[in-house]
Coordinates of C-alpha atoms in Angstrom, one line a residue:
X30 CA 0.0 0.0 0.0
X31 CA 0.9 3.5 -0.7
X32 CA 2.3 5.3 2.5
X33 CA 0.6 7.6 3.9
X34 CA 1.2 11.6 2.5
X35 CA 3.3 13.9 4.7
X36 CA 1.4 16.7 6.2
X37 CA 3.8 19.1 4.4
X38 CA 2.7 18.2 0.8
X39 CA 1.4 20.8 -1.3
X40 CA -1.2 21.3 -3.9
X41 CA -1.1 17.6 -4.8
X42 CA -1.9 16.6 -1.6
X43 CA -5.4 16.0 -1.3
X44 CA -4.7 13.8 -4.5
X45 CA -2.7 12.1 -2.7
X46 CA -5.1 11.4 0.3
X47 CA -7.5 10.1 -2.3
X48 CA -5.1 7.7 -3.4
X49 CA -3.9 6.3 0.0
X50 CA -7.6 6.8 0.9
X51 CA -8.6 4.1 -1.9
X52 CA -5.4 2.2 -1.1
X53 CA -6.7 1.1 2.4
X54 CA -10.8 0.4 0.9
X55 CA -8.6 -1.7 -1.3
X56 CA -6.9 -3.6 1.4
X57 CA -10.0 -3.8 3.5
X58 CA -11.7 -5.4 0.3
X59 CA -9.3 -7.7 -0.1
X60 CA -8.6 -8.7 3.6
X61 CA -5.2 -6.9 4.9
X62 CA -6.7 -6.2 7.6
X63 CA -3.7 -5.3 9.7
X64 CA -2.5 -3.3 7.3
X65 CA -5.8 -1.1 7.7
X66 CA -5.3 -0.9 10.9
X67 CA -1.5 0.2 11.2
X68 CA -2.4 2.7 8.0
X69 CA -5.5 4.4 8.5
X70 CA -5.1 6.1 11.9
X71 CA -2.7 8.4 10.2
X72 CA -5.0 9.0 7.6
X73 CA -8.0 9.9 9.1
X74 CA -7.2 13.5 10.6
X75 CA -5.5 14.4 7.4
X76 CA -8.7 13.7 5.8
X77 CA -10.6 15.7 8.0
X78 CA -8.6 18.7 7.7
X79 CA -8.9 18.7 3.9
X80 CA -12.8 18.4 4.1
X81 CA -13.2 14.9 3.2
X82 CA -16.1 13.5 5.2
X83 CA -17.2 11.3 3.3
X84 CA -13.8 9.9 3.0
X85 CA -13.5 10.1 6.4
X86 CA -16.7 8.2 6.9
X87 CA -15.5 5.2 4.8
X88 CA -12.6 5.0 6.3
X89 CA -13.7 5.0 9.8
X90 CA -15.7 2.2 8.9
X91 CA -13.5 0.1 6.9
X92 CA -10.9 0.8 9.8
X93 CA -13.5 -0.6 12.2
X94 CA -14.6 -3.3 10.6
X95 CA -10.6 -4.0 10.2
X96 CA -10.6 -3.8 14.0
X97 CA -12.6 -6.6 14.4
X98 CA -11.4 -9.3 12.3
X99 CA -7.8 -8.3 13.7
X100 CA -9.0 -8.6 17.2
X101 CA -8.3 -5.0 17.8
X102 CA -11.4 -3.9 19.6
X103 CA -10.3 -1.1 21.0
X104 CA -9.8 0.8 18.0
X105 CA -13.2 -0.8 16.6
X106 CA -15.2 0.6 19.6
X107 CA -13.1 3.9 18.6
X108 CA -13.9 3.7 15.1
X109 CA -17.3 2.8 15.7
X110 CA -17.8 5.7 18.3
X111 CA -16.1 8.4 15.9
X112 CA -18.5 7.4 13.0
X113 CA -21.6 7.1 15.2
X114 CA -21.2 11.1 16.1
X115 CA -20.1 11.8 12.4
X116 CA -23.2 10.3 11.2
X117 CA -24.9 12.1 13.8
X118 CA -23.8 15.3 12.2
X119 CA -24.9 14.7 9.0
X120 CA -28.3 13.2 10.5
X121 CA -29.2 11.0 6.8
X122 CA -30.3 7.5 6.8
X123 CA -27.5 6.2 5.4
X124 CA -24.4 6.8 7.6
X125 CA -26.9 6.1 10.9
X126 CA -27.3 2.2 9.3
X127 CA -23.6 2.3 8.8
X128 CA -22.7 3.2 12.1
X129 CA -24.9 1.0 13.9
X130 CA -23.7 -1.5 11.8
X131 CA -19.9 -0.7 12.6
X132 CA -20.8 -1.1 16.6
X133 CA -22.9 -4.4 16.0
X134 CA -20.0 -5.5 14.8
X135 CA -17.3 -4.4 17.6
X136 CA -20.1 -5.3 19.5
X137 CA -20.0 -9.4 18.0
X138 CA -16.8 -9.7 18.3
X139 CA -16.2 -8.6 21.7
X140 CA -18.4 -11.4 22.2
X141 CA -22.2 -10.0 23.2
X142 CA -23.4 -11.3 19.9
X143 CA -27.1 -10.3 21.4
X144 CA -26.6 -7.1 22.1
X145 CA -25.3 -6.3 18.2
X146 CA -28.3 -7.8 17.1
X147 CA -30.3 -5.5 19.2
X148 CA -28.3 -2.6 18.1
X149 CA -28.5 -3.3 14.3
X150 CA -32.1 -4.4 14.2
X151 CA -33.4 -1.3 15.8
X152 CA -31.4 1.0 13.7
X153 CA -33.0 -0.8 10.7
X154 CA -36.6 -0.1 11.7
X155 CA -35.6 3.2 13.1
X156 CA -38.7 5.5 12.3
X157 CA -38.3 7.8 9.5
X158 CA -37.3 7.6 6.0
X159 CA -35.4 4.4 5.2
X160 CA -31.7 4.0 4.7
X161 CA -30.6 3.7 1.1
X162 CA -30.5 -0.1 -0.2
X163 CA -26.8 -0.3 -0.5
X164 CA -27.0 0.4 3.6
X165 CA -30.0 -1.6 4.5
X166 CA -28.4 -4.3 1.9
X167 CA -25.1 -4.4 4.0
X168 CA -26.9 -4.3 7.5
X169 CA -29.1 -7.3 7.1
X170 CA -26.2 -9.6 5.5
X171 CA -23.8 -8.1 8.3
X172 CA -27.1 -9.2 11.2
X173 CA -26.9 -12.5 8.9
X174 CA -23.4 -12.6 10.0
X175 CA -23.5 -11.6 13.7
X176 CA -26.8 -14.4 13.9
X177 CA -24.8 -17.1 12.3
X178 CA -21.8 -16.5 15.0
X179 CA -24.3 -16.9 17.5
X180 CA -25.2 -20.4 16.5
X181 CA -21.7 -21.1 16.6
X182 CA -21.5 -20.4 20.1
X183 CA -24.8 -22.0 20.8
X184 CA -24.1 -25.4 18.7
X185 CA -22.3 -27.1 21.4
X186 CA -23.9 -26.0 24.3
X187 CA -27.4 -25.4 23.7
X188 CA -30.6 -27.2 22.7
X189 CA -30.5 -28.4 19.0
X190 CA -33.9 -26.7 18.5
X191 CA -32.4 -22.7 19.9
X192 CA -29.6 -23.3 17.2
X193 CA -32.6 -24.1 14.6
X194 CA -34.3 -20.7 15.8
X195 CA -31.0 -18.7 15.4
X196 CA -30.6 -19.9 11.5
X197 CA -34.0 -19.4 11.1
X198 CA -33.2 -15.7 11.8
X199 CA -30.2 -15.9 9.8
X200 CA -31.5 -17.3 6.9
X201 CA -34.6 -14.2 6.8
X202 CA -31.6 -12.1 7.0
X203 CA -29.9 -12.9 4.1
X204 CA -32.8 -13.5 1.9
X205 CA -33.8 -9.7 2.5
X206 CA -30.1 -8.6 2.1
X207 CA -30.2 -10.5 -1.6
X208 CA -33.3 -9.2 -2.6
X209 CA -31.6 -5.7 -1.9
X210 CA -28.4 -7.0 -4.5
X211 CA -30.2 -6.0 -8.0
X212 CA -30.9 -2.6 -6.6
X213 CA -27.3 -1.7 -4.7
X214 CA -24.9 -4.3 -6.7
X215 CA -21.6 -4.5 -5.4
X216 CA -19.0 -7.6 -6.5
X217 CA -17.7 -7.8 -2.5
X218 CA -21.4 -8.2 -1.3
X219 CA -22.3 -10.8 -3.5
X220 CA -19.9 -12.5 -2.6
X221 CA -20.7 -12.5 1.2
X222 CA -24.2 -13.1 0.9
X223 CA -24.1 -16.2 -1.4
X224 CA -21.6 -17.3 1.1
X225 CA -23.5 -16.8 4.3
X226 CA -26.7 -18.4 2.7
X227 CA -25.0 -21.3 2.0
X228 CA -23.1 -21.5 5.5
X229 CA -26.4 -21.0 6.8
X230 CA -28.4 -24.1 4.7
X231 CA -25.2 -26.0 5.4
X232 CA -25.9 -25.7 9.5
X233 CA -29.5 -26.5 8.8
X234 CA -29.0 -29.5 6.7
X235 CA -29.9 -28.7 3.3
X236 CA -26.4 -29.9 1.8
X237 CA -27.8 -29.9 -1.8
X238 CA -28.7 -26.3 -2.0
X239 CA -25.5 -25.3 0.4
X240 CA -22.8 -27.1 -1.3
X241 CA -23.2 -24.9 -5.2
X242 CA -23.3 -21.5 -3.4
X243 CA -20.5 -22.1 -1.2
X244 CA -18.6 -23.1 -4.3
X245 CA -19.7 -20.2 -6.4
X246 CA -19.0 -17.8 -3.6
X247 CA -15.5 -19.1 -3.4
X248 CA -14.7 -18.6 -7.0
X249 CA -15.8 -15.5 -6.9
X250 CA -14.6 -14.6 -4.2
X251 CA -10.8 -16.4 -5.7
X252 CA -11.1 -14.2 -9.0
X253 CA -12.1 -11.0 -7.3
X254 CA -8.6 -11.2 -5.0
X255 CA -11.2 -11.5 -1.7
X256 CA -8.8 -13.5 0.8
X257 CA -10.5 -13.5 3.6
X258 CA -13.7 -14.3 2.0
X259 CA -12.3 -17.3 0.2
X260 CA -10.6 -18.6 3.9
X261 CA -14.1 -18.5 5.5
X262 CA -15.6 -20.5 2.7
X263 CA -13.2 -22.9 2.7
X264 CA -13.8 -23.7 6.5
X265 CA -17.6 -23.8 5.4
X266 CA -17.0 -27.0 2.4
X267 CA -14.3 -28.4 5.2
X268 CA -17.8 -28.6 7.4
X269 CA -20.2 -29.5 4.5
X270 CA -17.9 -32.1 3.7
X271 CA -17.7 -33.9 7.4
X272 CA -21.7 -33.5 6.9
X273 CA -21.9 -35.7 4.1
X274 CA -19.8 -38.2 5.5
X275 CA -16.4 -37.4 4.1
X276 CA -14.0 -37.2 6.7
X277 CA -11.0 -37.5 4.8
X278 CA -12.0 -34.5 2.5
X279 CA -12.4 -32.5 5.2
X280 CA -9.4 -33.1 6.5
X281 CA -7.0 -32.7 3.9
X282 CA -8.7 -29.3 3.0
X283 CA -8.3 -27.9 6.2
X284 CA -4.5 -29.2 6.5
X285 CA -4.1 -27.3 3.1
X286 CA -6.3 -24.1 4.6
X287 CA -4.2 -23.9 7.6
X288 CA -1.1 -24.1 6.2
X289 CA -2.0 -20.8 4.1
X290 CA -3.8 -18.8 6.4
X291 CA -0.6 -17.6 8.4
X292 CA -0.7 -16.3 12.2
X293 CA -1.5 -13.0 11.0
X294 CA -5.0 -14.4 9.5
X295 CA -8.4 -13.7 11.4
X296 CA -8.3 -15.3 14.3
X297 CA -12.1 -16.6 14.1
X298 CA -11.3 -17.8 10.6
X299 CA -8.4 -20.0 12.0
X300 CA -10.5 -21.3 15.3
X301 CA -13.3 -22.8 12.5
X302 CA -10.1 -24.3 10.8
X303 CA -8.7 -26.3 13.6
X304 CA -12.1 -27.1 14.8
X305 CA -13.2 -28.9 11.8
X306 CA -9.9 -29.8 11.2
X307 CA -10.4 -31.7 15.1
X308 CA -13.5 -33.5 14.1
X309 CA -12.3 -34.9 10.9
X310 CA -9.1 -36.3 12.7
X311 CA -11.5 -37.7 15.5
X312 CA -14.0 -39.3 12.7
X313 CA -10.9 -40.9 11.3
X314 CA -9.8 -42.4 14.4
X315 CA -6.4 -39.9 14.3
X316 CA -6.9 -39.3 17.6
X317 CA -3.3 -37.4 18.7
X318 CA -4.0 -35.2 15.3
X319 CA -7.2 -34.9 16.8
X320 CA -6.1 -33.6 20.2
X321 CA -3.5 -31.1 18.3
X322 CA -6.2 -29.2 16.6
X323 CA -8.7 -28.9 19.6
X324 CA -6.2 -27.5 21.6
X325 CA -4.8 -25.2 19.4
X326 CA -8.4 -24.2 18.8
X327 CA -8.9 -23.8 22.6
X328 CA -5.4 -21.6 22.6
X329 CA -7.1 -19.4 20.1
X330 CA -10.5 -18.9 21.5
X331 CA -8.9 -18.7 24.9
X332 CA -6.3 -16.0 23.2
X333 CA -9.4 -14.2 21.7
X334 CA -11.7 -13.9 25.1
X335 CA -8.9 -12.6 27.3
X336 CA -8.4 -9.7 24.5
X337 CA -12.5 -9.3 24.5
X338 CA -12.3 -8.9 28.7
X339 CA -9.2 -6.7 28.6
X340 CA -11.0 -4.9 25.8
X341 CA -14.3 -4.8 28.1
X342 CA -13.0 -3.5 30.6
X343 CA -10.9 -0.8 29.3
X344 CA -13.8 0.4 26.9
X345 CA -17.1 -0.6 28.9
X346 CA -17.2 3.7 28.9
X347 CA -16.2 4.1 25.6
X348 CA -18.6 1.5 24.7
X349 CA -21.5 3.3 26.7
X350 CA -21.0 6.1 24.4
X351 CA -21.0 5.1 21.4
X352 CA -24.9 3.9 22.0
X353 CA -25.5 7.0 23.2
X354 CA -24.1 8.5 20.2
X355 CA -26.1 6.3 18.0
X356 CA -29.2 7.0 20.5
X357 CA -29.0 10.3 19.4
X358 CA -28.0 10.1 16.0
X359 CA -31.4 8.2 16.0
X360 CA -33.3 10.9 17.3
X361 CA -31.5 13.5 14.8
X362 CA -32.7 11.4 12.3
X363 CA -36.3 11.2 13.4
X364 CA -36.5 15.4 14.4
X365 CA -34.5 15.9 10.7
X366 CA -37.6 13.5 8.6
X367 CA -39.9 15.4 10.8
X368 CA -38.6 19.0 9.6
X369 CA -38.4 17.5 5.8
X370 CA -41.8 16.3 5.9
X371 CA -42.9 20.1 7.4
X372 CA -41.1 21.6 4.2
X373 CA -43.6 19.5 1.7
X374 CA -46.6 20.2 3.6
X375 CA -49.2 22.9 3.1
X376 CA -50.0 24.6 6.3
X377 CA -53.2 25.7 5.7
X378 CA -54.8 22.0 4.5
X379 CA -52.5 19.4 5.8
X380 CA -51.6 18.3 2.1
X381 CA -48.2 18.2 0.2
X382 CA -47.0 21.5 -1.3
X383 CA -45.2 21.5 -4.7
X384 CA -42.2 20.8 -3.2
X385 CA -44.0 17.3 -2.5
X386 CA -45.4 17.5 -5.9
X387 CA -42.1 17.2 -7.6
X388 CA -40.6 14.9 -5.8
X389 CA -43.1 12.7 -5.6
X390 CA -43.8 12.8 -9.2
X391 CA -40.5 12.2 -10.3
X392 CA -41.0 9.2 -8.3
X393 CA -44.0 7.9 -9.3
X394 CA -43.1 8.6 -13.2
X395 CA -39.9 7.1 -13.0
X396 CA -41.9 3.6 -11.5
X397 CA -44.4 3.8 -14.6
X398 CA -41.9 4.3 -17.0
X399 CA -39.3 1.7 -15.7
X400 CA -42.4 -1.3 -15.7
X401 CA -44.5 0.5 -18.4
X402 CA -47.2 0.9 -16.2
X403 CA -50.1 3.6 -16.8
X404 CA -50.0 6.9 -14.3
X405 CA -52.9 9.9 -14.5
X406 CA -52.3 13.3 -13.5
X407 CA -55.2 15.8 -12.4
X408 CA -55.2 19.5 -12.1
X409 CA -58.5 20.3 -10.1
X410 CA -59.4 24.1 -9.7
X411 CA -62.3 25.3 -7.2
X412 CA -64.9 27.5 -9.6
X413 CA -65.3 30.7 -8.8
X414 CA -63.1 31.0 -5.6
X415 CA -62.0 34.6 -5.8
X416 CA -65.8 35.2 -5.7
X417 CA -66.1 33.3 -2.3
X418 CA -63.3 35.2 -1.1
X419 CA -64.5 38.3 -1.9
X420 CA -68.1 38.0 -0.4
X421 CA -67.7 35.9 2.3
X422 CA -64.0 36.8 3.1
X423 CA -60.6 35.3 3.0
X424 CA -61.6 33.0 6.3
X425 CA -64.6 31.7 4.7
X426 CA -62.4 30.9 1.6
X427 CA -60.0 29.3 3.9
X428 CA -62.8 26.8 5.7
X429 CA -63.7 26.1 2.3
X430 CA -60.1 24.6 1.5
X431 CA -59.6 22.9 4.9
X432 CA -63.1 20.9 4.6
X433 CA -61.7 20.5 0.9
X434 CA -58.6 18.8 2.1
X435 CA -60.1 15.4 3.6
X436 CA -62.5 15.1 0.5
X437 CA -59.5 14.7 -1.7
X438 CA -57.7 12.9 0.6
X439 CA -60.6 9.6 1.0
X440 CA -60.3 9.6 -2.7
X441 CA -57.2 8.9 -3.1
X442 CA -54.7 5.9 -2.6
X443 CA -51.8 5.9 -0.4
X444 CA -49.6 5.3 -2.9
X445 CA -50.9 8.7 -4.9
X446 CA -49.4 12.0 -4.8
X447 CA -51.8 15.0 -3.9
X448 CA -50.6 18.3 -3.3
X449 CA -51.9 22.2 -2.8
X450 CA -49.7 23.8 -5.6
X451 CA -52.1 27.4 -5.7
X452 CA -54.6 29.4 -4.0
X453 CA -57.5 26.6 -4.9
X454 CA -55.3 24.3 -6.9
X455 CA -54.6 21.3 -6.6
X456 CA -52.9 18.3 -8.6
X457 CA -52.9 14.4 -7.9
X458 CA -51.1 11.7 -9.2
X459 CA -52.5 8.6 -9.9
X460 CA -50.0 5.8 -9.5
X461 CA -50.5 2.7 -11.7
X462 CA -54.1 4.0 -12.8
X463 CA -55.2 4.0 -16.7
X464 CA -56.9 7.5 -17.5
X465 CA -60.2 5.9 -17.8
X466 CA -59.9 5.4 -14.0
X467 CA -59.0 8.3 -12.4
X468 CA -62.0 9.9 -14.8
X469 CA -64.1 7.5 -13.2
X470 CA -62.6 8.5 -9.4
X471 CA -62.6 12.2 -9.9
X472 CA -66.2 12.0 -11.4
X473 CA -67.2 10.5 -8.2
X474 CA -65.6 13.2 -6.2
X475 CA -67.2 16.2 -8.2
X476 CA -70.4 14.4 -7.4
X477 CA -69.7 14.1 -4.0
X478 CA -68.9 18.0 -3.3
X479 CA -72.8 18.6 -4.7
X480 CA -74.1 17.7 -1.4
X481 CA -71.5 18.7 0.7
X482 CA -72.0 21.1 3.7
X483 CA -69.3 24.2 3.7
X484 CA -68.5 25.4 6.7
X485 CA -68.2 29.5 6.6
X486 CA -70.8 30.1 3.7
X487 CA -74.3 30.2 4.2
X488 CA -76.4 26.9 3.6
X489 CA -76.7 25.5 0.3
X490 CA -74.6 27.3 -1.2
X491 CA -72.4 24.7 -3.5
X492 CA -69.0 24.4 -4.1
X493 CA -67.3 22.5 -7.5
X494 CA -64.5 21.9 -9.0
X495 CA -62.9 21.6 -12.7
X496 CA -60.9 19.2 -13.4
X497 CA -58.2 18.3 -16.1
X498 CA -56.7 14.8 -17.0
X499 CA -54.1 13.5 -18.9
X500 CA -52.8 10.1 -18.8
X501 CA -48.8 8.8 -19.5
X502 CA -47.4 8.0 -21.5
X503 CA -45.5 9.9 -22.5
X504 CA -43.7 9.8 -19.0
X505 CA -42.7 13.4 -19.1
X506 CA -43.7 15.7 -16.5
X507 CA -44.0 18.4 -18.0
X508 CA -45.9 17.5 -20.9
X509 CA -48.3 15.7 -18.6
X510 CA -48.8 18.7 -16.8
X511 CA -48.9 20.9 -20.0
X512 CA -52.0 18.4 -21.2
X513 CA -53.8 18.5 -17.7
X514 CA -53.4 22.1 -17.6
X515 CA -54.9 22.5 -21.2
X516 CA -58.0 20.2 -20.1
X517 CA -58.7 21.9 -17.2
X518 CA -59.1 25.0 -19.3
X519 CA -61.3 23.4 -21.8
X520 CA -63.5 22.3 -18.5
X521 CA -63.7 25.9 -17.5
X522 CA -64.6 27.1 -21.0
X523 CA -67.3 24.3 -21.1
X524 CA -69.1 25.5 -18.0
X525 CA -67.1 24.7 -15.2
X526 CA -68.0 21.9 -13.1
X527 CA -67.0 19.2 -15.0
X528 CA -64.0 16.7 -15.7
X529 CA -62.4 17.0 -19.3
X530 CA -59.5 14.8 -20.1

């Protein structure tokens, strides 16, 4: 990897962080972890001071993810912390899931597997706006992750049934996270799902539908240069092959895997090894083979829980806030969705403003287009409303557009757009509805306003609405708009009163 850039470069340099910045996602990609660990420290205040953040965020979570796998947990909690208030700052969906996900995963590995569970599943259903699908992607296969280590603790100590319940969870993991691939692809994560499905149907038995996406994950995972990924896999086909009975196999791949992975590979990876490794030799009979591989399994974990106390211990502060952080990240998010939603609504009415308009009609045009589906767009104007105004008064008028308001609303669908955009305008979006059909339910509404009590104008007096239609395609807005426009002047000029399309 590239070293690190002297604080006394000159114009160049933040080129140069870029570079070194890319250099250590690179390393983390490809499992050098250490190397992440000794490199990005250094990195991360330079990054800072040239106004990378979103550098910086990357970073601080590929260093803490680094962290983990190298048994490092005090600089994961660190990491984890320092991202938590970052993503705290910027108060967006996205870096929130990414933080929480960073601390699950300190979390896992300093061995309170429940608690990062906890953690990462409420920051998913956090309320407000969802994370992006790349982020709720990498979440759910990282809880996938963090479940299936907790069956591994379980297997030999518990009830078969609790380890059945913990891959059931597992499993629902991972099928989410892959439904979530075709929208947020990503080589490293298809990788990592496909492997963590088929760890997970190996556990539960289902050899046949385990064994080809372990092996596709692998050579993937070979091609793309992902090391670590292709160690962990290889542990899982050691243990799919002592589940169909061949011992022998097993064996001589985790002789070969062990040999490779080095002392400087992650330690969890090489506790797997020797344990399968330890039941192959004691299915064969190889006995003092046997014994070897247990106990240097049993040096390893032992090795790995004295670092997780010492690391407890020194961080259980550190560690307390870095929820806290994410506690309040959680509550930035849900006061900053609150103040976005206040920005698109009308405050007279209760309904979107254009701002609403636009975005949700980019929305729902881009849907239609993308599966050719049918969308209707109505401009509906209140007849003579300048005339109410101006003998009953402005507050009449106003009582007239709040009793309005829950009219259109019971007319329309969740899933449609309907916003205030004028003094007595207002446009709806029909989502997935042929022309013919939104005639049908706006003809229904105009009949519905004829008997229709107004509060602030005397009795009987009525209040209608024109209306214009125009149906997609084509999906552009503002053609659509132009045409809905133009038919709700034709209904004026025809009387008022009436739906034109």
């Amino acid at each position: 990897m590239n070293a690190v850039p002297p604080a006394e470069a000159g114009a160049s340099d933040r080129d140069a962080l870029l570079t070194a910045h890319a250099d250590c996602l690179a390393c983390f990609h490809r499992g050098l972890y250490g190397t992440v660990v000794d490199d990005a420290p250094a990195l991360l205040p330079r990054l800072a001071a040239a106004g990378l953040e979103a550098e910086r965020r990357d970073l601080l979570y590929a260093l803490a993810m680094c962290a983990c796998e190298a048994a490092r947990f005090d600089i994961a909690i660190e990491s984890a912390q320092a991202l938590g208030i970052a993503a705290a700052r910027e108060g967006s969906a996205g870096p929130l899931l990414q933080a929480a996900f960073a601390l699950g995963a300190a979390l896992e590995r300093l061995g309170d597997a429940w608690q990062a569970e906890r953690v990462l599943a409420e920051a998913l259903t956090a309320p407000g706006a969802p994370a992006p699908a790349r982020e709720r992607m990498v979440a759910l296969n990282g809880l996938c992750a963090i479940t299936i280590g907790v069956f591994h603790r379980l297997r030999d100590v518990e009830e078969p049934a609790q380890g059945r319940a913990v891959l059931a969870r597992a499993r629902g993991f991972v099928l989410l996270a892959r439904e979530l691939l075709p929208q947020a692809p990503d080589a490293r994560y298809e990788v990592a799902i496909a492997g963590n499905l088929g760890e997970v149907l190996l556990h539960l038995g289902e050899l046949d539908a385990a064994q080809p996406l372990l092996l596709q994950a692998q050579a993937l995972a070979r091609e793309r240069g992902y090391q670590a990924h292709v160690w962990r896999i290889a542990c899982s086909l050691g243990e799919w092959a002592l589940a169909s009975g061949d011992a022998a196999g097993a064996r001589q791949a985790m002789q070969a895997l062990l040999a490779e992975l080095g002392p400087d590979a992650p330690p969890q990876t090489q506790i797997r090894a020797h344990q399968a490794a330890y039941r192959a030799g004691r299915a064969l009979g190889l006995f003092e083979e046997a014994l070897q591989h247990f106990e240097a399994a049993e040096h390893l974990e032992r090795r790995r829980v004295t670092r997780q106390l010492r690391a407890q211990s020194q961080l259980f502060v550190t560690r307390s806030e870095a929820e806290h952080a994410l506690i309040d990240a959680q509550r930035q998010r849900a006061l900053a969705t609150e103040l976005a939603e206040r920005a698109e609504r009308d405050p007279l009415t209760g309904l979107g403003n254009r701002r609403h308009l636009d975005r949700r009609f980019a929305e729902l045009l881009s849907e239609a287009e993308r599966h050719a589906r049918p969308l209707a767009v109505a401009v509906m104007d209140i007849d003579h409303f300048k005339q109410i105004n101006d003998t009953h008064g402005h507050a009449a008028g106003d009582c007239v557009l709040v009793a309005l308001a829950p009219l259109l609303r019971e007319n329309m669908r969740a899933g449609d757009a309907l916003a205030r955009v004028g003094g007595e305008e207002f446009v709806v979006v029909f989502a997935d509805t042929p022309i013919e059909r939104a005639a049908e339910v706006c003809e229904r509404l105009r009949e519905r306003l004829a008997g229709q009590r107004w509060p602030g104008l005397p009795e009987g007096q009525a209040v209608t609405l024109s209306i214009g239609l125009a149906g997609a395609a084509p999906y552009d807005a503002a053609e659509l708009m132009r045409r809905a426009d133009a038919a709700l002047y034709e209904a004026k000029r025809l009387g008022r009163n009436r739906v034109c399309s």
